[in-house]
PDB file of C-alpha atoms and ligand atoms in Angstrom:
ATOM      1  CA  MET A   1      63.998 -62.131  -4.225  1.00  0.00           C
ATOM      2  CA  ILE A   2      60.449 -61.718  -3.759  1.00  0.00           C
ATOM      3  CA  GLU A   3      58.656 -62.092  -7.232  1.00  0.00           C
ATOM      4  CA  THR A   4      56.504 -59.348  -7.441  1.00  0.00           C
ATOM      5  CA  GLN A   5      52.936 -59.426  -9.856  1.00  0.00           C
ATOM      6  CA  PRO A   6      52.731 -57.503 -13.099  1.00  0.00           C
ATOM      7  CA  PRO A   7      51.122 -54.296 -12.661  1.00  0.00           C
ATOM      8  CA  ALA A   8      47.207 -54.616 -12.881  1.00  0.00           C
ATOM      9  CA  ALA A   9      45.769 -54.093 -16.159  1.00  0.00           C
ATOM     10  CA  GLU A  10      43.791 -50.696 -16.381  1.00  0.00           C
ATOM     11  CA  THR A  11      40.187 -51.903 -16.635  1.00  0.00           C
ATOM     12  CA  GLU A  12      38.454 -50.212 -19.942  1.00  0.00           C
ATOM     13  CA  ALA A  13      35.310 -48.668 -19.542  1.00  0.00           C
ATOM     14  CA  LEU A  14      32.522 -49.740 -21.460  1.00  0.00           C
ATOM     15  CA  GLU A  15      30.012 -47.575 -22.609  1.00  0.00           C
ATOM     16  CA  ILE A  16      26.275 -48.936 -22.538  1.00  0.00           C
ATOM     17  CA  ALA A  17      23.683 -46.533 -23.658  1.00  0.00           C
ATOM     18  CA  GLY A  18      25.590 -43.734 -22.777  1.00  0.00           C
ATOM     19  CA  ARG A  19      26.503 -44.843 -19.253  1.00  0.00           C
ATOM     20  CA  LYS A  20      30.181 -46.115 -18.455  1.00  0.00           C
ATOM     21  CA  ILE A  21      31.154 -49.210 -16.343  1.00  0.00           C
ATOM     22  CA  GLY A  22      34.798 -49.559 -15.613  1.00  0.00           C
ATOM     23  CA  GLY A  23      37.480 -47.321 -15.344  1.00  0.00           C
ATOM     24  CA  SER A  24      36.571 -44.776 -12.658  1.00  0.00           C
ATOM     25  CA  SER A  25      32.708 -45.456 -13.259  1.00  0.00           C
ATOM     26  CA  PHE A  26      30.889 -47.441 -11.219  1.00  0.00           C
ATOM     27  CA  ALA A  27      27.664 -49.127 -12.058  1.00  0.00           C
ATOM     28  CA  ILE A  28      24.518 -50.150 -10.297  1.00  0.00           C
ATOM     29  CA  ILE A  29      22.503 -52.758 -12.155  1.00  0.00           C
ATOM     30  CA  ALA A  30      19.538 -52.897  -9.829  1.00  0.00           C
ATOM     31  CA  GLY A  31      15.835 -54.133 -10.072  1.00  0.00           C
ATOM     32  CA  PRO A  32      13.746 -57.346  -9.365  1.00  0.00           C
ATOM     33  CA  CYS A  33      14.948 -60.872  -9.824  1.00  0.00           C
ATOM     34  CA  ALA A  34      12.234 -61.761 -12.242  1.00  0.00           C
ATOM     35  CA  VAL A  35       9.611 -59.928 -14.054  1.00  0.00           C
ATOM     36  CA  GLU A  36       6.348 -60.798 -12.327  1.00  0.00           C
ATOM     37  CA  SER A  37       3.638 -58.351 -13.174  1.00  0.00           C
ATOM     38  CA  ARG A  38       3.299 -55.129 -15.184  1.00  0.00           C
ATOM     39  CA  GLU A  39       2.741 -53.217 -11.788  1.00  0.00           C
ATOM     40  CA  GLN A  40       5.777 -54.848 -10.252  1.00  0.00           C
ATOM     41  CA  LEU A  41       8.157 -54.263 -12.799  1.00  0.00           C
ATOM     42  CA  LEU A  42       7.363 -50.285 -13.577  1.00  0.00           C
ATOM     43  CA  GLU A  43       7.193 -49.745  -9.636  1.00  0.00           C
ATOM     44  CA  ALA A  44      10.791 -51.398  -9.399  1.00  0.00           C
ATOM     45  CA  ALA A  45      12.247 -49.583 -12.397  1.00  0.00           C
ATOM     46  CA  GLN A  46      10.636 -46.154 -11.117  1.00  0.00           C
ATOM     47  CA  ILE A  47      12.207 -46.846  -7.545  1.00  0.00           C
ATOM     48  CA  VAL A  48      15.515 -47.928  -9.046  1.00  0.00           C
ATOM     49  CA  HIS A  49      15.949 -44.779 -11.554  1.00  0.00           C
ATOM     50  CA  ASP A  50      14.761 -42.185  -8.972  1.00  0.00           C
ATOM     51  CA  ALA A  51      17.604 -43.607  -6.700  1.00  0.00           C
ATOM     52  CA  GLY A  52      19.918 -43.308  -9.237  1.00  0.00           C
ATOM     53  CA  ALA A  53      20.866 -46.674 -10.500  1.00  0.00           C
ATOM     54  CA  THR A  54      22.907 -46.904 -13.701  1.00  0.00           C
ATOM     55  CA  LEU A  55      20.588 -49.967 -15.526  1.00  0.00           C
ATOM     56  CA  LEU A  56      17.535 -52.151 -14.693  1.00  0.00           C
ATOM     57  CA  ARG A  57      17.709 -55.620 -14.414  1.00  0.00           C
ATOM     58  CA  GLY A  58      14.919 -58.028 -14.665  1.00  0.00           C
ATOM     59  CA  GLY A  59      14.680 -61.949 -15.670  1.00  0.00           C
ATOM     60  CA  ALA A  60      11.994 -62.699 -18.408  1.00  0.00           C
ATOM     61  CA  TYR A  61      13.718 -66.238 -18.621  1.00  0.00           C
ATOM     62  CA  LYS A  62      14.225 -67.864 -15.335  1.00  0.00           C
ATOM     63  CA  PRO A  63      16.584 -70.742 -14.641  1.00  0.00           C
ATOM     64  CA  ARG A  64      15.304 -72.396 -11.841  1.00  0.00           C
ATOM     65  CA  THR A  65      16.474 -75.443 -10.152  1.00  0.00           C
ATOM     66  CA  SER A  66      13.035 -77.077 -10.058  1.00  0.00           C
ATOM     67  CA  PRO A  67      11.573 -77.495 -13.794  1.00  0.00           C
ATOM     68  CA  TYR A  68       8.288 -77.105 -11.544  1.00  0.00           C
ATOM     69  CA  ALA A  69       8.829 -73.156 -10.610  1.00  0.00           C
ATOM     70  CA  PHE A  70       8.171 -70.110 -12.273  1.00  0.00           C
ATOM     71  CA  GLN A  71      10.115 -70.023 -15.327  1.00  0.00           C
ATOM     72  CA  GLY A  72       9.492 -66.299 -15.840  1.00  0.00           C
ATOM     73  CA  LEU A  73       7.050 -64.756 -18.050  1.00  0.00           C
ATOM     74  CA  GLY A  74       9.092 -65.066 -21.470  1.00  0.00           C
ATOM     75  CA  GLN A  75       8.019 -62.889 -24.332  1.00  0.00           C
ATOM     76  CA  GLU A  76       5.427 -60.849 -22.108  1.00  0.00           C
ATOM     77  CA  GLY A  77       8.358 -60.388 -19.535  1.00  0.00           C
ATOM     78  CA  LEU A  78      10.226 -58.839 -22.625  1.00  0.00           C
ATOM     79  CA  ARG A  79       7.433 -56.685 -23.694  1.00  0.00           C
ATOM     80  CA  LEU A  80       7.133 -55.387 -20.018  1.00  0.00           C
ATOM     81  CA  LEU A  81      10.869 -54.682 -19.828  1.00  0.00           C
ATOM     82  CA  ALA A  82      10.529 -52.444 -22.993  1.00  0.00           C
ATOM     83  CA  GLU A  83       7.666 -50.477 -21.256  1.00  0.00           C
ATOM     84  CA  ALA A  84      10.008 -50.222 -18.395  1.00  0.00           C
ATOM     85  CA  LYS A  85      12.667 -48.677 -20.118  1.00  0.00           C
ATOM     86  CA  GLU A  86      10.508 -46.215 -22.238  1.00  0.00           C
ATOM     87  CA  GLN A  87       9.095 -45.229 -18.688  1.00  0.00           C
ATOM     88  CA  THR A  88      12.135 -44.677 -16.918  1.00  0.00           C
ATOM     89  CA  GLY A  89      15.071 -44.140 -19.976  1.00  0.00           C
ATOM     90  CA  LEU A  90      16.840 -47.040 -18.227  1.00  0.00           C
ATOM     91  CA  PRO A  91      19.063 -49.399 -20.092  1.00  0.00           C
ATOM     92  CA  VAL A  92      18.121 -53.024 -19.427  1.00  0.00           C
ATOM     93  CA  VAL A  93      19.949 -56.125 -18.563  1.00  0.00           C
ATOM     94  CA  THR A  94      17.961 -59.330 -19.004  1.00  0.00           C
ATOM     95  CA  GLU A  95      19.101 -62.849 -19.100  1.00  0.00           C
ATOM     96  CA  VAL A  96      19.008 -65.083 -22.543  1.00  0.00           C
ATOM     97  CA  LEU A  97      18.874 -69.083 -21.439  1.00  0.00           C
ATOM     98  CA  ASP A  98      18.357 -70.306 -24.894  1.00  0.00           C
ATOM     99  CA  PRO A  99      20.054 -69.140 -28.462  1.00  0.00           C
ATOM    100  CA  ARG A 100      16.547 -69.465 -29.871  1.00  0.00           C
ATOM    101  CA  ASP A 101      15.463 -66.373 -27.689  1.00  0.00           C
ATOM    102  CA  LEU A 102      18.370 -64.252 -28.664  1.00  0.00           C
ATOM    103  CA  GLU A 103      16.416 -62.663 -31.600  1.00  0.00           C
ATOM    104  CA  HIS A 104      13.484 -61.760 -29.192  1.00  0.00           C
ATOM    105  CA  VAL A 105      15.760 -60.393 -26.110  1.00  0.00           C
ATOM    106  CA  LEU A 106      17.808 -58.135 -28.426  1.00  0.00           C
ATOM    107  CA  GLU A 107      14.819 -56.341 -29.331  1.00  0.00           C
ATOM    108  CA  VAL A 108      14.866 -55.014 -25.607  1.00  0.00           C
ATOM    109  CA  ALA A 109      18.212 -55.680 -24.142  1.00  0.00           C
ATOM    110  CA  ASP A 110      21.077 -53.411 -24.045  1.00  0.00           C
ATOM    111  CA  VAL A 111      23.117 -56.095 -22.276  1.00  0.00           C
ATOM    112  CA  ILE A 112      22.337 -59.768 -22.372  1.00  0.00           C
ATOM    113  CA  GLN A 113      23.177 -61.778 -19.306  1.00  0.00           C
ATOM    114  CA  ILE A 114      24.478 -65.099 -19.114  1.00  0.00           C
ATOM    115  CA  GLY A 115      23.909 -66.715 -15.772  1.00  0.00           C
ATOM    116  CA  SER A 116      25.999 -68.801 -13.730  1.00  0.00           C
ATOM    117  CA  ARG A 117      24.365 -72.139 -14.798  1.00  0.00           C
ATOM    118  CA  ASN A 118      25.285 -71.091 -18.521  1.00  0.00           C
ATOM    119  CA  MET A 119      28.804 -70.002 -17.911  1.00  0.00           C
ATOM    120  CA  GLN A 120      30.207 -72.923 -19.627  1.00  0.00           C
ATOM    121  CA  ASN A 121      27.533 -73.258 -22.288  1.00  0.00           C
ATOM    122  CA  TYR A 122      29.966 -72.954 -25.371  1.00  0.00           C
ATOM    123  CA  ALA A 123      27.252 -72.652 -27.756  1.00  0.00           C
ATOM    124  CA  LEU A 124      25.328 -69.755 -26.063  1.00  0.00           C
ATOM    125  CA  LEU A 125      28.512 -68.080 -25.430  1.00  0.00           C
ATOM    126  CA  ALA A 126      29.417 -68.197 -28.970  1.00  0.00           C
ATOM    127  CA  GLU A 127      25.827 -67.039 -30.309  1.00  0.00           C
ATOM    128  CA  ALA A 128      26.399 -64.166 -27.546  1.00  0.00           C
ATOM    129  CA  GLY A 129      29.487 -63.220 -29.003  1.00  0.00           C
ATOM    130  CA  ARG A 130      28.252 -63.109 -32.532  1.00  0.00           C
ATOM    131  CA  CYS A 131      25.198 -61.057 -31.701  1.00  0.00           C
ATOM    132  CA  GLY A 132      27.303 -58.217 -30.663  1.00  0.00           C
ATOM    133  CA  ALA A 133      25.391 -56.874 -28.055  1.00  0.00           C
ATOM    134  CA  PRO A 134      26.884 -56.177 -24.362  1.00  0.00           C
ATOM    135  CA  VAL A 135      27.121 -59.235 -22.455  1.00  0.00           C
ATOM    136  CA  LEU A 136      27.344 -59.739 -18.321  1.00  0.00           C
ATOM    137  CA  LEU A 137      28.627 -63.078 -17.742  1.00  0.00           C
ATOM    138  CA  LYS A 138      28.412 -64.565 -14.501  1.00  0.00           C
ATOM    139  CA  ARG A 139      30.698 -67.003 -12.802  1.00  0.00           C
ATOM    140  CA  GLY A 140      29.645 -70.529 -12.486  1.00  0.00           C
ATOM    141  CA  LEU A 141      28.664 -71.576  -9.173  1.00  0.00           C
ATOM    142  CA  SER A 142      31.791 -73.841  -9.071  1.00  0.00           C
ATOM    143  CA  SER A 143      33.844 -72.418 -11.636  1.00  0.00           C
ATOM    144  CA  THR A 144      37.519 -71.278 -11.215  1.00  0.00           C
ATOM    145  CA  LEU A 145      38.783 -67.870 -12.436  1.00  0.00           C
ATOM    146  CA  ASP A 146      40.630 -69.353 -15.005  1.00  0.00           C
ATOM    147  CA  GLU A 147      37.194 -71.089 -16.221  1.00  0.00           C
ATOM    148  CA  LEU A 148      35.500 -67.935 -16.208  1.00  0.00           C
ATOM    149  CA  LEU A 149      38.203 -66.016 -18.245  1.00  0.00           C
ATOM    150  CA  MET A 150      38.089 -69.052 -20.529  1.00  0.00           C
ATOM    151  CA  ALA A 151      34.410 -68.702 -20.713  1.00  0.00           C
ATOM    152  CA  SER A 152      34.717 -64.927 -21.752  1.00  0.00           C
ATOM    153  CA  GLU A 153      37.219 -65.935 -24.388  1.00  0.00           C
ATOM    154  CA  TYR A 154      34.227 -67.998 -26.111  1.00  0.00           C
ATOM    155  CA  ILE A 155      32.295 -64.488 -26.536  1.00  0.00           C
ATOM    156  CA  LEU A 156      35.516 -62.305 -27.162  1.00  0.00           C
ATOM    157  CA  ARG A 157      36.736 -64.332 -30.154  1.00  0.00           C
ATOM    158  CA  GLU A 158      33.913 -63.873 -32.014  1.00  0.00           C
ATOM    159  CA  GLY A 159      34.881 -60.165 -32.206  1.00  0.00           C
ATOM    160  CA  ASN A 160      32.629 -58.975 -29.271  1.00  0.00           C
ATOM    161  CA  GLU A 161      34.853 -57.068 -27.016  1.00  0.00           C
ATOM    162  CA  ALA A 162      32.031 -55.824 -24.829  1.00  0.00           C
ATOM    163  CA  VAL A 163      31.972 -58.359 -21.912  1.00  0.00           C
ATOM    164  CA  ILE A 164      31.541 -57.821 -18.379  1.00  0.00           C
ATOM    165  CA  LEU A 165      32.521 -60.365 -15.514  1.00  0.00           C
ATOM    166  CA  CYS A 166      30.323 -60.913 -12.626  1.00  0.00           C
ATOM    167  CA  GLU A 167      31.526 -62.752  -9.306  1.00  0.00           C
ATOM    168  CA  ARG A 168      28.311 -63.625  -7.588  1.00  0.00           C
ATOM    169  CA  GLY A 169      29.428 -66.325  -4.924  1.00  0.00           C
ATOM    170  CA  ILE A 170      30.700 -70.071  -5.090  1.00  0.00           C
ATOM    171  CA  ARG A 171      29.886 -73.232  -3.359  1.00  0.00           C
ATOM    172  CA  THR A 172      31.969 -73.759  -0.192  1.00  0.00           C
ATOM    173  CA  PHE A 173      31.326 -76.175   2.736  1.00  0.00           C
ATOM    174  CA  GLU A 174      29.776 -72.885   4.690  1.00  0.00           C
ATOM    175  CA  THR A 175      26.137 -73.041   5.072  1.00  0.00           C
ATOM    176  CA  ALA A 176      25.487 -69.873   6.623  1.00  0.00           C
ATOM    177  CA  TYR A 177      24.714 -67.973   3.761  1.00  0.00           C
ATOM    178  CA  ARG A 178      23.574 -69.303  -0.058  1.00  0.00           C
ATOM    179  CA  PHE A 179      27.122 -69.067  -1.402  1.00  0.00           C
ATOM    180  CA  THR A 180      30.329 -67.754  -0.380  1.00  0.00           C
ATOM    181  CA  LEU A 181      31.162 -64.280  -2.042  1.00  0.00           C
ATOM    182  CA  ASP A 182      34.666 -64.533  -3.453  1.00  0.00           C
ATOM    183  CA  LEU A 183      35.958 -60.917  -3.069  1.00  0.00           C
ATOM    184  CA  ALA A 184      39.349 -61.764  -3.870  1.00  0.00           C
ATOM    185  CA  ALA A 185      38.271 -62.713  -7.411  1.00  0.00           C
ATOM    186  CA  VAL A 186      37.738 -58.854  -8.152  1.00  0.00           C
ATOM    187  CA  PRO A 187      41.493 -57.474  -7.826  1.00  0.00           C
ATOM    188  CA  VAL A 188      42.638 -61.245  -9.068  1.00  0.00           C
ATOM    189  CA  LEU A 189      40.410 -60.934 -12.334  1.00  0.00           C
ATOM    190  CA  LYS A 190      41.644 -57.333 -12.778  1.00  0.00           C
ATOM    191  CA  GLU A 191      45.206 -58.296 -12.612  1.00  0.00           C
ATOM    192  CA  ARG A 192      44.436 -60.920 -15.483  1.00  0.00           C
ATOM    193  CA  THR A 193      42.000 -58.840 -18.144  1.00  0.00           C
ATOM    194  CA  HIS A 194      41.197 -55.478 -18.733  1.00  0.00           C
ATOM    195  CA  LEU A 195      37.196 -56.435 -18.537  1.00  0.00           C
ATOM    196  CA  PRO A 196      35.002 -54.705 -16.150  1.00  0.00           C
ATOM    197  CA  VAL A 197      34.416 -56.613 -12.933  1.00  0.00           C
ATOM    198  CA  ILE A 198      31.295 -56.492 -11.218  1.00  0.00           C
ATOM    199  CA  VAL A 199      29.821 -58.366  -8.046  1.00  0.00           C
ATOM    200  CA  ASP A 200      26.287 -59.573  -7.286  1.00  0.00           C
ATOM    201  CA  PRO A 201      26.022 -59.584  -3.636  1.00  0.00           C
ATOM    202  CA  SER A 202      22.241 -60.874  -3.718  1.00  0.00           C
ATOM    203  CA  HIS A 203      22.585 -64.335  -5.026  1.00  0.00           C
ATOM    204  CA  ALA A 204      25.577 -64.776  -2.972  1.00  0.00           C
ATOM    205  CA  ALA A 205      24.066 -63.667   0.342  1.00  0.00           C
ATOM    206  CA  GLY A 206      20.416 -65.127   0.051  1.00  0.00           C
ATOM    207  CA  ARG A 207      19.292 -62.801   2.547  1.00  0.00           C
ATOM    208  CA  ARG A 208      19.024 -58.960   2.678  1.00  0.00           C
ATOM    209  CA  GLU A 209      20.762 -58.601   5.917  1.00  0.00           C
ATOM    210  CA  LEU A 210      23.936 -59.261   4.471  1.00  0.00           C
ATOM    211  CA  VAL A 211      23.717 -57.398   0.853  1.00  0.00           C
ATOM    212  CA  THR A 212      24.568 -53.879   1.992  1.00  0.00           C
ATOM    213  CA  PRO A 213      28.000 -54.997   3.706  1.00  0.00           C
ATOM    214  CA  LEU A 214      28.959 -57.011   0.810  1.00  0.00           C
ATOM    215  CA  SER A 215      28.183 -54.341  -1.586  1.00  0.00           C
ATOM    216  CA  LEU A 216      30.469 -52.057   0.443  1.00  0.00           C
ATOM    217  CA  ALA A 217      33.143 -54.394   0.440  1.00  0.00           C
ATOM    218  CA  ALA A 218      32.916 -54.828  -3.076  1.00  0.00           C
ATOM    219  CA  ALA A 219      32.924 -51.387  -3.881  1.00  0.00           C
ATOM    220  CA  ALA A 220      36.018 -51.103  -1.638  1.00  0.00           C
ATOM    221  CA  VAL A 221      38.002 -53.855  -3.052  1.00  0.00           C
ATOM    222  CA  GLY A 222      37.500 -52.271  -6.598  1.00  0.00           C
ATOM    223  CA  ALA A 223      34.558 -53.611  -8.316  1.00  0.00           C
ATOM    224  CA  ASP A 224      33.321 -51.914 -11.179  1.00  0.00           C
ATOM    225  CA  GLY A 225      29.928 -52.079 -10.170  1.00  0.00           C
ATOM    226  CA  LEU A 226      27.111 -54.212  -8.356  1.00  0.00           C
ATOM    227  CA  LEU A 227      24.320 -56.380  -9.786  1.00  0.00           C
ATOM    228  CA  VAL A 228      21.532 -56.122  -6.971  1.00  0.00           C
ATOM    229  CA  GLU A 229      17.966 -57.557  -6.518  1.00  0.00           C
ATOM    230  CA  VAL A 230      15.520 -54.778  -5.381  1.00  0.00           C
ATOM    231  CA  HIS A 231      11.494 -55.405  -5.146  1.00  0.00           C
ATOM    232  CA  PRO A 232       9.084 -52.913  -4.211  1.00  0.00           C
ATOM    233  CA  CYS A 233       7.600 -55.523  -1.971  1.00  0.00           C
ATOM    234  CA  PRO A 234       9.713 -58.536  -1.380  1.00  0.00           C
ATOM    235  CA  GLU A 235       7.557 -60.882   0.942  1.00  0.00           C
ATOM    236  CA  GLU A 236       5.257 -60.946  -2.282  1.00  0.00           C
ATOM    237  CA  ALA A 237       8.111 -61.713  -4.573  1.00  0.00           C
ATOM    238  CA  VAL A 238       7.784 -64.992  -6.901  1.00  0.00           C
ATOM    239  CA  CYS A 239      11.554 -65.628  -6.561  1.00  0.00           C
ATOM    240  CA  ASP A 240      14.545 -64.702  -4.293  1.00  0.00           C
ATOM    241  CA  GLY A 241      12.318 -62.387  -1.977  1.00  0.00           C
ATOM    242  CA  PRO A 242      14.481 -63.153   1.103  1.00  0.00           C
ATOM    243  CA  GLN A 243      17.506 -61.644  -0.844  1.00  0.00           C
ATOM    244  CA  SER A 244      15.972 -58.528  -2.421  1.00  0.00           C
ATOM    245  CA  LEU A 245      16.231 -54.896  -0.841  1.00  0.00           C
ATOM    246  CA  VAL A 246      13.429 -53.506  -0.079  1.00  0.00           C
ATOM    247  CA  GLY A 247      12.322 -50.564  -2.542  1.00  0.00           C
ATOM    248  CA  SER A 248      11.572 -48.202   0.208  1.00  0.00           C
ATOM    249  CA  GLU A 249      15.309 -48.556   1.562  1.00  0.00           C
ATOM    250  CA  PHE A 250      17.129 -48.353  -1.662  1.00  0.00           C
ATOM    251  CA  ALA A 251      17.720 -44.858  -2.118  1.00  0.00           C
ATOM    252  CA  GLY A 252      19.859 -45.256   1.427  1.00  0.00           C
ATOM    253  CA  TYR A 253      21.805 -48.018  -0.064  1.00  0.00           C
ATOM    254  CA  VAL A 254      22.543 -46.328  -2.903  1.00  0.00           C
ATOM    255  CA  ASP A 255      24.059 -43.320  -1.011  1.00  0.00           C
ATOM    256  CA  ARG A 256      26.147 -45.660   1.086  1.00  0.00           C
ATOM    257  CA  VAL A 257      27.437 -47.502  -2.230  1.00  0.00           C
ATOM    258  CA  ARG A 258      28.307 -44.193  -3.626  1.00  0.00           C
ATOM    259  CA  ALA A 259      30.401 -43.324  -0.499  1.00  0.00           C
ATOM    260  CA  ALA A 260      32.456 -46.954  -0.648  1.00  0.00           C
ATOM    261  CA  ALA A 261      32.861 -46.463  -4.477  1.00  0.00           C
ATOM    262  CA  ALA A 262      34.437 -42.944  -4.093  1.00  0.00           C
ATOM    263  CA  LEU A 263      36.906 -44.764  -1.512  1.00  0.00           C
ATOM    264  CA  ALA A 264      38.399 -46.772  -4.378  1.00  0.00           C
ATOM    265  CA  GLY A 265      38.433 -43.806  -6.728  1.00  0.00           C
ATOM    266  CA  LYS A 266      35.092 -44.157  -8.668  1.00  0.00           C
ATOM    267  CA  THR A 267      31.918 -42.485  -9.441  1.00  0.00           C
ATOM    268  CA  LEU A 268      28.718 -43.729  -9.641  1.00  0.00           C
ATOM    269  CA  SER A 269      27.892 -43.839 -13.448  1.00  0.00           C
ATOM    270  CA  GLY A 270      24.926 -41.946 -14.731  1.00  0.00           C
ATOM    271  CA  VAL A 271      23.815 -40.576 -17.860  1.00  0.00           C
ATOM    272  CA  ALA A 272      26.285 -37.841 -19.340  1.00  0.00           C
ATOM    273  CA  PRO A 273      24.529 -34.298 -19.094  1.00  0.00           C
ATOM    274  CA  LEU A 274      23.558 -33.027 -22.537  1.00  0.00           C
ATOM    275  CA  ALA A 275      25.983 -30.346 -23.848  1.00  0.00           C
ATOM    276  CA  GLY A 276      24.968 -27.012 -23.300  1.00  0.00           C
ATOM    277  CA  VAL A 277      22.518 -27.839 -20.679  1.00  0.00           C
ATOM    278  CA  VAL A 278      23.491 -26.425 -17.317  1.00  0.00           C
ATOM    279  CA  ALA A 279      22.506 -28.965 -14.409  1.00  0.00           C
TER     280      ALA A 279
HETATM  281  C1  PEP B   1      20.360 -63.874 -11.834  1.00  0.00           C
HETATM  282  O1  PEP B   1      20.978 -62.780 -11.626  1.00  0.00           O
HETATM  283  O2  PEP B   1      19.111 -63.480 -12.179  1.00  0.00           O
HETATM  284  C2  PEP B   1      20.671 -65.299 -11.549  1.00  0.00           C
HETATM  285  C3  PEP B   1      19.646 -66.123 -11.705  1.00  0.00           C
HETATM  286  O3  PEP B   1      21.605 -65.244 -10.820  1.00  0.00           O
HETATM  287  P1  PEP B   1      22.776 -66.714 -11.184  1.00  0.00           P
HETATM  288  O4  PEP B   1      22.909 -66.903 -12.642  1.00  0.00           O
HETATM  289  O5  PEP B   1      24.221 -66.023 -10.640  1.00  0.00           O
HETATM  290  O6  PEP B   1      22.281 -67.708 -10.246  1.00  0.00           O
HETATM  291 MN1   MN B   2      17.545 -63.865  -8.356  1.00  0.00          MN
END
């Protein structure tokens, strides 16, 4: 007799500043790789807002391979994120690298990101668990799904149940793109956990031509959302320009993702209309 898998656990929706992610709600988390300047961030934030994105992303603390590369604007970047949030009303996702920065990051972040390079930084995971804010946890570059799930347990066991898992590509022998997007991770993680699972096609692809097809595939395979890099002018980007979607093309991208998410029974998450207000 063929053994069948237990039924997939129902993903529970998380609510972040009035926007849902998980269940039947699909979230697009979009923005530049790094906060570079006031003009760049505010322009990017307006673009992603106007196109219907759910949350704004942007790094103030950047984990760079080279210690001599731009490391992010730090506290000034956080201040600019606060301004972008004020301007657009979009909740903010931003990465924390060091537990000592957590207090400042939490003044603006609605979701804190723990990046691939820190997926197994257990002290940081536990601190993120204790802080109580929702955590977006990215899969390590060479981590198995079991290791990702165990990393998430370090956050969950502190009593913080608001964890979003993110597949962002893994190291393989293939060199035609930056990482290999492991789309099978989405249904497998959904078999094993009730946590929302999103996909980052930008860091997997490494070049923008691949970002749309990978996004459509991620939506069709049942992801609960996308984390995607967008820049008003990618050729001027300080980091990850080649993989950033061009701001002027972002609205068209959102329309295509919305259609793919609908195939999987999901609706793009926005702000719930105010009671009594007729749209
Ligand atoms: C990012 O999302 O800004 C990032 C640095 O990604 P990763 O940790 O997946 O490399
Ligand atoms: Mn990046």
